[in-house]
CSV table of C-alpha atoms in Angstrom, one decimal:
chain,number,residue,atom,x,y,z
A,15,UNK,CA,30.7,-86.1,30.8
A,16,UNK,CA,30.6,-84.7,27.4
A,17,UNK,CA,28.5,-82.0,25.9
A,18,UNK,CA,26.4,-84.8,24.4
A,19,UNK,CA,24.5,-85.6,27.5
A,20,UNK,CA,23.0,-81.8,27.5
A,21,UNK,CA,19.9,-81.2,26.8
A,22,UNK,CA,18.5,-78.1,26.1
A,23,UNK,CA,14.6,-77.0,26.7
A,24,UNK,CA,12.7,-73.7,27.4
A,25,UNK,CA,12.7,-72.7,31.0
A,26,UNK,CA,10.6,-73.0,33.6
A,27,UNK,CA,10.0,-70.4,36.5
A,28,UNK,CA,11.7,-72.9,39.2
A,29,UNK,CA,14.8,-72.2,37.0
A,30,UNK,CA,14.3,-68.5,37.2
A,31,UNK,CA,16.8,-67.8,40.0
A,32,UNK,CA,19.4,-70.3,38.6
A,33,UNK,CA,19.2,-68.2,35.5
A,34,UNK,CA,19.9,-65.0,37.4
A,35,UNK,CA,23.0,-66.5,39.2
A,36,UNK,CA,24.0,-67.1,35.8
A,37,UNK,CA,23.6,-63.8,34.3
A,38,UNK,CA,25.3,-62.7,37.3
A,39,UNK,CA,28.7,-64.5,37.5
A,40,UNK,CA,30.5,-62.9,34.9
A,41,UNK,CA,32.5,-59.7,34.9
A,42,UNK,CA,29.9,-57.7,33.0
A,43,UNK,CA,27.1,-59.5,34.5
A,44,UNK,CA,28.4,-58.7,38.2
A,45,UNK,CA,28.1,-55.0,38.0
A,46,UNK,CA,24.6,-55.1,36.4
A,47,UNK,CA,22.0,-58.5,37.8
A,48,UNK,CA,21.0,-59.0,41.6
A,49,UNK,CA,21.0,-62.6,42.1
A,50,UNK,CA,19.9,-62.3,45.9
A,51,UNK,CA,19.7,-63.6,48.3
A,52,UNK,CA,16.0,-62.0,47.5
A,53,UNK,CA,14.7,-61.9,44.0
A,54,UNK,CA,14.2,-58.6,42.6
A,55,UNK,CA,10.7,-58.8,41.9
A,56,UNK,CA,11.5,-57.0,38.3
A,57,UNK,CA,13.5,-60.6,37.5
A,58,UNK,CA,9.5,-62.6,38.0
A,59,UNK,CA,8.0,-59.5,35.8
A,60,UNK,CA,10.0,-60.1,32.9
A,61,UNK,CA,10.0,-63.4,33.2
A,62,UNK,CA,6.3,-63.5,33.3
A,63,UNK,CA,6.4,-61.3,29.9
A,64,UNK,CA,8.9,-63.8,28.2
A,65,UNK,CA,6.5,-66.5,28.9
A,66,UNK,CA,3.6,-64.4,27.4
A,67,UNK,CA,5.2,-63.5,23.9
A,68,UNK,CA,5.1,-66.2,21.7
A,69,UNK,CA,8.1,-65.0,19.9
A,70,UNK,CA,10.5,-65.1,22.5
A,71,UNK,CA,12.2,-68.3,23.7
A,72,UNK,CA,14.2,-68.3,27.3
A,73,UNK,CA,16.2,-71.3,27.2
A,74,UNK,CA,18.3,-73.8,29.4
A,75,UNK,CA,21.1,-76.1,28.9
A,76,UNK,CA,21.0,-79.0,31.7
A,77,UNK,CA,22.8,-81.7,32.6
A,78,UNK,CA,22.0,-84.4,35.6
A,79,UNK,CA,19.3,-82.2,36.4
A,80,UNK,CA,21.2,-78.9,36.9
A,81,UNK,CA,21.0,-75.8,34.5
A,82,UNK,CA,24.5,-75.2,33.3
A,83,UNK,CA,23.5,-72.7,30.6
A,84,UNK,CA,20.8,-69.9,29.6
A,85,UNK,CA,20.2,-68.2,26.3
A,86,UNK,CA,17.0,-66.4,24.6
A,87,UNK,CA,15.9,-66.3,22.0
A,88,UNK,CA,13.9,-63.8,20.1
A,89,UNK,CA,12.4,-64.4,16.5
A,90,UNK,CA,11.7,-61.0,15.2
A,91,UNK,CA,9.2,-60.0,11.9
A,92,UNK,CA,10.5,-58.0,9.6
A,93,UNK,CA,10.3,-56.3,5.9
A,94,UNK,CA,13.6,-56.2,5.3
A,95,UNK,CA,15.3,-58.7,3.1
A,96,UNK,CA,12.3,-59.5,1.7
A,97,UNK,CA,10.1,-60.2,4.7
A,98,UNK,CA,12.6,-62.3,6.3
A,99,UNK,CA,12.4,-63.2,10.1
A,100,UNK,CA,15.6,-63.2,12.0
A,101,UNK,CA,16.7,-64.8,15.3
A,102,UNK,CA,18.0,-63.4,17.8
A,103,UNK,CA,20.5,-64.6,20.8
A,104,UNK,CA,20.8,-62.5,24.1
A,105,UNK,CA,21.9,-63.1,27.4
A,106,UNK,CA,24.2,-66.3,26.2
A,107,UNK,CA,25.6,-67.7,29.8
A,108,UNK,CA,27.6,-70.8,30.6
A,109,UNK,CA,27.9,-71.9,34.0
A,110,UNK,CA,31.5,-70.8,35.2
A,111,UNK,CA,33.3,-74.4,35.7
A,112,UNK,CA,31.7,-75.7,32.5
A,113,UNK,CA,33.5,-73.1,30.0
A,114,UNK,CA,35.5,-74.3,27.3
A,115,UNK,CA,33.8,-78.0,27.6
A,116,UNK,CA,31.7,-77.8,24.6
A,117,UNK,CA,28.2,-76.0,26.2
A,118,UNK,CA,28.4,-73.0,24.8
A,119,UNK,CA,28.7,-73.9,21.2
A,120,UNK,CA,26.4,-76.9,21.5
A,121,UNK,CA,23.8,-74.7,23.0
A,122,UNK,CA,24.1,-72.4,20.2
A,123,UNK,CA,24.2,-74.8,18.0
A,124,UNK,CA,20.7,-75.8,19.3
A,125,UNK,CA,19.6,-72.4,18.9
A,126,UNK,CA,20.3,-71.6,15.5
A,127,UNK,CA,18.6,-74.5,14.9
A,128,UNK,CA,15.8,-73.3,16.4
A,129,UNK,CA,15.8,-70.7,14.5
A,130,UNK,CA,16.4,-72.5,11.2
A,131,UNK,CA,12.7,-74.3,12.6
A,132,UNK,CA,10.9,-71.3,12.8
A,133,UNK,CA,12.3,-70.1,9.7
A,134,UNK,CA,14.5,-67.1,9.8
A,135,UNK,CA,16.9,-66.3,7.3
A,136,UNK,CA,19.0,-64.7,9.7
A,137,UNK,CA,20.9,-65.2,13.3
A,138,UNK,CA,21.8,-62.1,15.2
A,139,UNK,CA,23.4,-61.4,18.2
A,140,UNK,CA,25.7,-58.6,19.5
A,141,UNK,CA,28.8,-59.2,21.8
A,142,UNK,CA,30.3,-56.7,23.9
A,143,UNK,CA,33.3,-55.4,22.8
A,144,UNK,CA,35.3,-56.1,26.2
A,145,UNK,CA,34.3,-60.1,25.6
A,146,UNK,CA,37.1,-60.6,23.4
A,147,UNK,CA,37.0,-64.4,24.0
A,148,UNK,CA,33.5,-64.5,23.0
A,149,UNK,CA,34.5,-62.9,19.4
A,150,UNK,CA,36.2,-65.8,18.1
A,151,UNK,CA,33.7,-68.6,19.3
A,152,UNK,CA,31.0,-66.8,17.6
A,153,UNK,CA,33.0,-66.5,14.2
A,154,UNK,CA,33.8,-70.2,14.9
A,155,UNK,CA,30.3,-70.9,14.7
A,156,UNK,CA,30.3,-69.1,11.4
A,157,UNK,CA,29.0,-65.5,12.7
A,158,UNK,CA,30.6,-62.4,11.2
A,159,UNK,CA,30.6,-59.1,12.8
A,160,UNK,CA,29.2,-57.1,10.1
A,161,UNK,CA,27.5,-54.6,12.3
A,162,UNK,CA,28.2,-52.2,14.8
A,163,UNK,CA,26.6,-52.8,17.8
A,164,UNK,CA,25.1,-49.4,19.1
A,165,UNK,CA,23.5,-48.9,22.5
A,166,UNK,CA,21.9,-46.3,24.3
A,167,UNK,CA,21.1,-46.4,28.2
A,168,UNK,CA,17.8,-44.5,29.1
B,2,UNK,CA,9.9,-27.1,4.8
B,3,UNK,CA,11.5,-28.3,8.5
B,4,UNK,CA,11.5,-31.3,9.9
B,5,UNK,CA,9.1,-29.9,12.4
B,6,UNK,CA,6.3,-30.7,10.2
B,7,UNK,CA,7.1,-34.1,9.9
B,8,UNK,CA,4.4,-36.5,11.5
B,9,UNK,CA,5.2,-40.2,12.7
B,10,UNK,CA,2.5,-43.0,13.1
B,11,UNK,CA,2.2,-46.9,12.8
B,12,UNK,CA,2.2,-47.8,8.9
B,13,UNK,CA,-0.8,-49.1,7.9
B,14,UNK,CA,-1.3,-51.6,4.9
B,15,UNK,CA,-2.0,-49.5,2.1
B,16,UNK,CA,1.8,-47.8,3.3
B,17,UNK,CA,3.5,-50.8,2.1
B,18,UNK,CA,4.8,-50.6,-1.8
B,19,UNK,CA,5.9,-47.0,0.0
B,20,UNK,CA,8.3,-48.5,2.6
B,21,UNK,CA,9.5,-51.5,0.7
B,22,UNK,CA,10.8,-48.6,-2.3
B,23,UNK,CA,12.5,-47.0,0.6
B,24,UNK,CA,13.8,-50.2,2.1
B,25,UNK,CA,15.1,-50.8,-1.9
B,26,UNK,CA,16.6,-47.1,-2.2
B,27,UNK,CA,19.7,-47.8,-0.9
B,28,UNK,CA,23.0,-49.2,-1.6
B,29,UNK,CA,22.7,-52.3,0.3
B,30,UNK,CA,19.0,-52.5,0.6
B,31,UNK,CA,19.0,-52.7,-3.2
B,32,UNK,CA,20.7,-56.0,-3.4
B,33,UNK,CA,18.2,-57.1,-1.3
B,34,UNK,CA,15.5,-56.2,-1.5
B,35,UNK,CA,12.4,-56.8,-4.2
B,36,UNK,CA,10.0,-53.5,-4.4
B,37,UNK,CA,8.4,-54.5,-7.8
B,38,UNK,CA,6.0,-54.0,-9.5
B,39,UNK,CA,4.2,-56.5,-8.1
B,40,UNK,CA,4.9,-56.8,-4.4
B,41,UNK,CA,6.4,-60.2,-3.6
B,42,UNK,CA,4.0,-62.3,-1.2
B,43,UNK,CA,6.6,-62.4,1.3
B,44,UNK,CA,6.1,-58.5,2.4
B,45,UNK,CA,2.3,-59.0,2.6
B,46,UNK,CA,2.8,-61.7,5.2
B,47,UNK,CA,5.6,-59.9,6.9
B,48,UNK,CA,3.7,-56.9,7.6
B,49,UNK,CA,0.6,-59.3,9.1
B,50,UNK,CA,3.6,-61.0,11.5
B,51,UNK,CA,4.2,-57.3,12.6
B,52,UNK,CA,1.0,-56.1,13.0
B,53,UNK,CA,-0.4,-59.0,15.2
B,54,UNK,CA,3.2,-59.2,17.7
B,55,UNK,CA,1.7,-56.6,20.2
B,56,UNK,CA,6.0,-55.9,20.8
B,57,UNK,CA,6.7,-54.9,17.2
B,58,UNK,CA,5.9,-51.7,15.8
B,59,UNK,CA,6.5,-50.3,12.1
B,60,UNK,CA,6.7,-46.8,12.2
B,61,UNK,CA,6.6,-44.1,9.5
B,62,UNK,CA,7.6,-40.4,9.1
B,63,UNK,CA,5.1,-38.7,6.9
B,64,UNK,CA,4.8,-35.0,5.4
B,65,UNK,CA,2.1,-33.5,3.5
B,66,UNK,CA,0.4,-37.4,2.8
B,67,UNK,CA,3.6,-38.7,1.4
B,68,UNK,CA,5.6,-41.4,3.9
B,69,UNK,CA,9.5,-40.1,3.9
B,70,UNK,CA,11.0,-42.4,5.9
B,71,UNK,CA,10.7,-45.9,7.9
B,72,UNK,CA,12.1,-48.1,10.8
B,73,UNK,CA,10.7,-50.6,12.6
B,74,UNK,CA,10.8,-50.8,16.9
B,75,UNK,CA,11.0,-54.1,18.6
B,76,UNK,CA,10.3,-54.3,22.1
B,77,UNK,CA,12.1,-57.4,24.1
B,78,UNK,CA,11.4,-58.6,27.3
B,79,UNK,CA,14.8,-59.9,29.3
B,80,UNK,CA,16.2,-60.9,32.4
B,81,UNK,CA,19.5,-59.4,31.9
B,82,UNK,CA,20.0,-56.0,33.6
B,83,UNK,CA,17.4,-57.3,36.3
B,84,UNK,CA,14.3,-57.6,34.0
B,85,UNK,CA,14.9,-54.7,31.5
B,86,UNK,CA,12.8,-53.9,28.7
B,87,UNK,CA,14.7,-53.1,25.6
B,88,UNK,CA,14.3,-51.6,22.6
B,89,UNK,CA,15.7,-52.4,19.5
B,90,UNK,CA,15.5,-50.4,16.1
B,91,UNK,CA,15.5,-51.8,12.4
B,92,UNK,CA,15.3,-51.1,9.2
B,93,UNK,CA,15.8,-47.2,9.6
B,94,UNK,CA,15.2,-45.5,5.9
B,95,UNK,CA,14.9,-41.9,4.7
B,96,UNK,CA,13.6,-41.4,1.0
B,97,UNK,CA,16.7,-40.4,-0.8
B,98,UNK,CA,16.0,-36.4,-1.3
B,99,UNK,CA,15.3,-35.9,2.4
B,100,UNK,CA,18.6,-37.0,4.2
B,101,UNK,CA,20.8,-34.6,6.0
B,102,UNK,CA,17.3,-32.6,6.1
B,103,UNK,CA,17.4,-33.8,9.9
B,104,UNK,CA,14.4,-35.8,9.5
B,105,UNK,CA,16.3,-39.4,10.2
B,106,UNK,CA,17.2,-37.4,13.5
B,107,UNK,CA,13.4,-36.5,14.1
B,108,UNK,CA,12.5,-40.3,13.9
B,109,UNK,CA,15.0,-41.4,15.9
B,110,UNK,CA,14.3,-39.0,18.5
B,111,UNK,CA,10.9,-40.3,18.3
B,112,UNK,CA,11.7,-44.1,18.3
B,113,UNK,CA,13.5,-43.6,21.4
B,114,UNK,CA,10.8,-41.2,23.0
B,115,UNK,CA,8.5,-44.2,22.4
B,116,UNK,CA,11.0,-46.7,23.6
B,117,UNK,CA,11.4,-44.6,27.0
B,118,UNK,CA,7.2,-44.7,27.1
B,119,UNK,CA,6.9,-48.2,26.8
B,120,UNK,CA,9.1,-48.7,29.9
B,121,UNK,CA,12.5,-49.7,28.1
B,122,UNK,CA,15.9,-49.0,30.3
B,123,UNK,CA,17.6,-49.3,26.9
B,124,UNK,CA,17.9,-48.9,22.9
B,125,UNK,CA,19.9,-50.7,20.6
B,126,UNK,CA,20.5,-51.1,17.2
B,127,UNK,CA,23.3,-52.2,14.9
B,128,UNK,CA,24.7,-50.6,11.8
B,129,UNK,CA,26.6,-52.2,9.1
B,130,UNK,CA,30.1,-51.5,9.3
B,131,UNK,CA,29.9,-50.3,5.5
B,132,UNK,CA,27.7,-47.3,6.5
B,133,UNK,CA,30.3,-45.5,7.7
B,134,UNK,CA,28.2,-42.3,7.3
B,135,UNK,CA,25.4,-43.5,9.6
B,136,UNK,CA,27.8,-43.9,12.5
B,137,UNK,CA,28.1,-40.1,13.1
B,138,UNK,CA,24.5,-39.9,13.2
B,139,UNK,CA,23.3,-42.5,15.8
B,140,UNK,CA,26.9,-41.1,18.0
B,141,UNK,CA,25.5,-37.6,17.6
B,142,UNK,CA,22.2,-39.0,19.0
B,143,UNK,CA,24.0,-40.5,22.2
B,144,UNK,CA,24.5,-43.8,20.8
B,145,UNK,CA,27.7,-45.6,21.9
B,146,UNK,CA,29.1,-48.6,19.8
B,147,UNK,CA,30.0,-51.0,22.5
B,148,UNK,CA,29.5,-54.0,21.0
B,149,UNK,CA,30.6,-56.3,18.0
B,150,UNK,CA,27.2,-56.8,15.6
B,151,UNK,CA,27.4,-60.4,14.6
B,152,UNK,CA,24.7,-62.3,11.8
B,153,UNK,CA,24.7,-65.6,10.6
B,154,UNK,CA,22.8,-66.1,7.2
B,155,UNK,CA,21.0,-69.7,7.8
């Protein structure tokens, strides 16, 4: 099957510990999400507040009924640039045996039209530095890593 | 006078022209930015999107009645990191005679205090790779540049 028979919508909480196993199978993602077999209550609590703010979009990429791909989506207010909103991507996952099929780019494809809908000016998104693979599908997609990407853990 | 006399609180309306000449004071910010006279429309309804997204919060540094410097907090709800709150930082601006005067260290100090109150396991922001100066700052703070910043203009 191709990438064209995905379809991409917002989640749902059924899908919430899909997403987690997701976020979890990945070398990064291993050391840092607890897919189970119990889920962490913390995983329903931000869910919960992702469904409450109207500016943030959790969403899936399914095919035949299965979720084969999360992203969210945050579309942020801001005075710089002259009052332009941005969007921005976090948590992009593809489903392990569906990389380099086409999901990852159509489903961000799908969200920087999204974005484009709500009007931002402006797609962000920040990519660890050990995802070396990600770097170039991101400047495929016409990204460029103009920024430095700081973080600090409290 | 130290930066201990320096005061922070949520800009208010009547604080606007202020921060959008301090977004505008700036080597980048002033090919962006439009502070005026008149203040284009599109400020006025950015700081209404700000004030009524209970997640965002526009913060000032103040001394003696004048406003001396600027950033914005965003607070996003995830899943990734099992359910972590983070906080992200924008649009960080001292008025041009006050830098290296250790208030930009005072805000951010105070960004992150109020990051670490509203229940955030992390901080983030990115930097553009041009302000090469700024790097040593948010390091010295504790800030690690582990990822690749990436923007798309749409």
């Amino acid at each position: 099957m191709s990438a064209a028979t995905v379809t991409f919508r917002r989640a749902v909480p059924d899908d919430l510990p899909r997403i987690v196993a997701l976020l979890a199978d990945d070398p990064i993602g291993r050391t840092r999400e607890n897919p189970g077999p119990q889920l962490d209550t913390r995983y329903h609590e931000a869910f919960a507040a992702i469904e409450r703010d109207p500016n943030q979009l959790l969403a899936v990429a399914e095919r035949g009924g299965h979720v084969i791909g999360v992203l969210q989506l945050s579309f942020i207010p801001g005075l710089s640039r002259r009052g332009m909103w941005r969007g921005q991507i976090e948590g992009v996952r593809v489903a392990a045996g569906e990389r380099a099929g086409g999901i990852g780019r159509a489903m961000l494809q799908w969200a920087i039209e999204e974005c484009r809908r709500r009007g931002c000016g402006l797609v962000q998104l920040t990519s660890d530095k050990r995802r070396s693979a990600a770097h170039g599908f991101y400047e495929a997609l016409g990204f460029e890593a103009t920024h430095q990407g700081y973080k600090l853990s409290l």
